[in-house]
Structures are given as C-alpha cells and as structure tokens.
PDB file of C-alpha atoms in Angstrom:
ATOM      1  CA  MET A  99      10.333   3.416  16.471  1.00  0.00           C
ATOM      2  CA  ASN A 100      10.121   0.154  14.501  1.00  0.00           C
ATOM      3  CA  SER A 101      10.659  -0.389  10.760  1.00  0.00           C
ATOM      4  CA  ASN A 102       6.902  -0.378  10.014  1.00  0.00           C
ATOM      5  CA  GLN A 103       6.568   3.047  11.653  1.00  0.00           C
ATOM      6  CA  ILE A 104       9.588   4.385   9.737  1.00  0.00           C
ATOM      7  CA  PHE A 105       8.106   3.338   6.393  1.00  0.00           C
ATOM      8  CA  GLU A 106       4.638   4.634   7.360  1.00  0.00           C
ATOM      9  CA  MET A 107       6.210   8.003   8.088  1.00  0.00           C
ATOM     10  CA  ALA A 108       8.341   7.965   4.917  1.00  0.00           C
ATOM     11  CA  LEU A 109       5.303   7.099   2.764  1.00  0.00           C
ATOM     12  CA  GLY A 110       3.119   9.679   4.531  1.00  0.00           C
ATOM     13  CA  LEU A 111       0.505   7.087   5.478  1.00  0.00           C
ATOM     14  CA  GLU A 112      -2.436   8.198   7.576  1.00  0.00           C
ATOM     15  CA  LYS A 113      -5.464   6.447   9.026  1.00  0.00           C
ATOM     16  CA  PRO A 114      -6.796   4.020   7.824  1.00  0.00           C
ATOM     17  CA  TRP A 115      -3.586   2.922   6.032  1.00  0.00           C
ATOM     18  CA  HIS A 116      -0.684   1.158   7.742  1.00  0.00           C
ATOM     19  CA  VAL A 117       2.289  -1.084   6.958  1.00  0.00           C
ATOM     20  CA  LYS A 118       1.306  -4.682   7.579  1.00  0.00           C
ATOM     21  CA  GLU A 119       4.588  -6.405   6.678  1.00  0.00           C
ATOM     22  CA  ILE A 120       8.022  -5.713   5.197  1.00  0.00           C
ATOM     23  CA  ILE A 121      10.056  -8.391   3.441  1.00  0.00           C
ATOM     24  CA  MET A 122      13.649  -7.562   2.513  1.00  0.00           C
ATOM     25  CA  THR A 123      15.701  -9.687   0.129  1.00  0.00           C
ATOM     26  CA  LYS A 124      19.465  -9.184   0.328  1.00  0.00           C
ATOM     27  CA  PRO A 125      21.373  -8.255  -2.829  1.00  0.00           C
ATOM     28  CA  GLU A 126      23.344 -11.035  -4.492  1.00  0.00           C
ATOM     29  CA  ALA A 127      26.266 -10.765  -6.905  1.00  0.00           C
ATOM     30  CA  GLY A 128      25.101  -8.711  -9.875  1.00  0.00           C
ATOM     31  CA  HIS A 129      21.530  -8.314  -8.593  1.00  0.00           C
ATOM     32  CA  HIS A 130      19.777  -5.662  -6.544  1.00  0.00           C
ATOM     33  CA  GLY A 131      18.087  -6.579  -3.322  1.00  0.00           C
ATOM     34  CA  GLN A 132      14.361  -6.050  -2.983  1.00  0.00           C
ATOM     35  CA  ILE A 133      12.019  -4.598  -0.395  1.00  0.00           C
ATOM     36  CA  ASP A 134       8.370  -5.595  -0.508  1.00  0.00           C
ATOM     37  CA  ILE A 135       6.138  -3.427   1.659  1.00  0.00           C
ATOM     38  CA  TYR A 136       2.635  -4.750   2.290  1.00  0.00           C
ATOM     39  CA  LEU A 137       0.054  -2.089   3.116  1.00  0.00           C
ATOM     40  CA  ASP A 138      -3.461  -2.544   4.435  1.00  0.00           C
ATOM     41  CA  PHE A 139      -6.355  -0.524   5.828  1.00  0.00           C
ATOM     42  CA  GLU A 140      -8.122  -0.831   9.180  1.00  0.00           C
ATOM     43  CA  LYS A 141     -10.763  -3.524   9.268  1.00  0.00           C
ATOM     44  CA  GLY A 142     -14.258  -2.024   9.229  1.00  0.00           C
ATOM     45  CA  PHE A 143     -13.086   1.435   8.129  1.00  0.00           C
ATOM     46  CA  LYS A 144     -15.879   3.426   6.427  1.00  0.00           C
ATOM     47  CA  PHE A 145     -14.564   5.199   3.334  1.00  0.00           C
ATOM     48  CA  PRO A 146     -16.352   8.510   2.633  1.00  0.00           C
ATOM     49  CA  ASN A 147     -17.249   7.769  -0.992  1.00  0.00           C
ATOM     50  CA  GLY A 148     -19.268   4.612  -0.342  1.00  0.00           C
ATOM     51  CA  LYS A 149     -19.671   1.229   1.294  1.00  0.00           C
ATOM     52  CA  THR A 150     -16.808  -1.243   0.743  1.00  0.00           C
ATOM     53  CA  HIS A 151     -17.863  -3.723  -1.929  1.00  0.00           C
ATOM     54  CA  ASP A 152     -14.691  -5.828  -2.210  1.00  0.00           C
ATOM     55  CA  THR A 153     -10.917  -5.423  -2.536  1.00  0.00           C
ATOM     56  CA  VAL A 154      -8.375  -5.899  -5.312  1.00  0.00           C
ATOM     57  CA  GLU A 155      -4.677  -6.714  -4.891  1.00  0.00           C
ATOM     58  CA  ARG A 156      -2.416  -4.078  -6.477  1.00  0.00           C
ATOM     59  CA  THR A 157       1.360  -3.625  -6.738  1.00  0.00           C
ATOM     60  CA  TRP A 158       3.340  -0.441  -7.428  1.00  0.00           C
ATOM     61  CA  GLN A 159       7.074  -0.053  -7.969  1.00  0.00           C
ATOM     62  CA  HIS A 160       8.363   2.747  -5.763  1.00  0.00           C
ATOM     63  CA  LEU A 161      11.692   4.564  -5.934  1.00  0.00           C
ATOM     64  CA  ASN A 162      14.675   2.384  -5.064  1.00  0.00           C
ATOM     65  CA  PHE A 163      15.745   2.289  -1.429  1.00  0.00           C
ATOM     66  CA  PHE A 164      19.550   2.452  -1.649  1.00  0.00           C
ATOM     67  CA  GLN A 165      20.475  -0.667  -3.707  1.00  0.00           C
ATOM     68  CA  HIS A 166      17.083  -2.309  -3.213  1.00  0.00           C
ATOM     69  CA  LYS A 167      14.175  -2.264  -5.631  1.00  0.00           C
ATOM     70  CA  CYS A 168      11.069  -1.282  -3.710  1.00  0.00           C
ATOM     71  CA  PHE A 169       7.526  -2.535  -4.292  1.00  0.00           C
ATOM     72  CA  LEU A 170       4.331  -1.566  -2.498  1.00  0.00           C
ATOM     73  CA  HIS A 171       1.575  -4.165  -2.293  1.00  0.00           C
ATOM     74  CA  ALA A 172      -1.921  -3.380  -1.061  1.00  0.00           C
ATOM     75  CA  ARG A 173      -5.421  -4.689  -0.798  1.00  0.00           C
ATOM     76  CA  VAL A 174      -7.331  -1.753  -2.289  1.00  0.00           C
ATOM     77  CA  PRO A 175     -11.036  -1.413  -1.505  1.00  0.00           C
ATOM     78  CA  ARG A 176     -13.679  -0.932  -4.144  1.00  0.00           C
ATOM     79  CA  VAL A 177     -16.738   0.927  -2.916  1.00  0.00           C
ATOM     80  CA  GLN A 178     -20.307   1.103  -4.101  1.00  0.00           C
ATOM     81  CA  THR A 179     -21.302   4.744  -4.552  1.00  0.00           C
ATOM     82  CA  ALA A 180     -24.728   6.263  -3.881  1.00  0.00           C
ATOM     83  CA  ASP A 181     -25.603   5.987  -7.585  1.00  0.00           C
ATOM     84  CA  GLY A 182     -24.832   2.242  -7.580  1.00  0.00           C
ATOM     85  CA  LYS A 183     -21.480   2.433  -9.390  1.00  0.00           C
ATOM     86  CA  THR A 184     -18.418   0.579  -8.128  1.00  0.00           C
ATOM     87  CA  GLU A 185     -15.140   2.516  -7.960  1.00  0.00           C
ATOM     88  CA  THR A 186     -11.665   1.872  -6.589  1.00  0.00           C
ATOM     89  CA  VAL A 187     -10.609   4.013  -3.620  1.00  0.00           C
ATOM     90  CA  LYS A 188      -7.758   6.412  -4.420  1.00  0.00           C
ATOM     91  CA  VAL A 189      -4.654   5.534  -2.421  1.00  0.00           C
ATOM     92  CA  PRO A 190      -2.277   8.264  -1.184  1.00  0.00           C
ATOM     93  CA  TRP A 191       0.938   6.664  -2.489  1.00  0.00           C
ATOM     94  CA  ALA A 192      -0.191   6.279  -6.132  1.00  0.00           C
ATOM     95  CA  ARG A 193      -0.371   8.906  -8.822  1.00  0.00           C
ATOM     96  CA  PRO A 194      -3.894   9.706 -10.037  1.00  0.00           C
TER      97      PRO A 194
END
C-alpha cells in the first residue's frame, strides 16, 4: 500500500475521487511541518446532478497529522443542472 492509498482510505474517498499528489514539508525549529494533499476526480466522470460545466480550485484545512498542519486541495466540479442552474458538486470530505 502506498501513501496515496493510505490517505484515500483515511479520508474515506470513493470513486471518482482519488489522491493525486502529497507534498510534505518537514517541521523546522518553532514551526509545524505541513502536509498538502491534492485530490482530483476521474477524467470524464459523469456526476449524477448534471453535466460538468467547469471546475474551481478549493482548499480546506483538515485536522493536524501529528505535528503537521494538513491541507486538502481539490479541483471541484461545477455542474449545470436540468433547470439550467450551475451548482458546485458536494465533496465527501467537506462539511455541508
């Protein structure tokens, strides 16, 4: 099991979401380290609430991972609904 798979499991990610990249910054004197986890969705995935219109970059601060601040970064799709409205897809790691 690699680090991407460990974080996918820990975050409870399911299709179409996956960990694309993890960047870890070591702690320095007096400062916490940092983990940046980049999430993405499968190319061409059809979301149930509409056709993908575009994406927006979002960042969330997650709980610390030992002495490291943890941030999740994702390209979040916006979909066009049947009534012509554009809405952002709800992501499983963010509170509603």
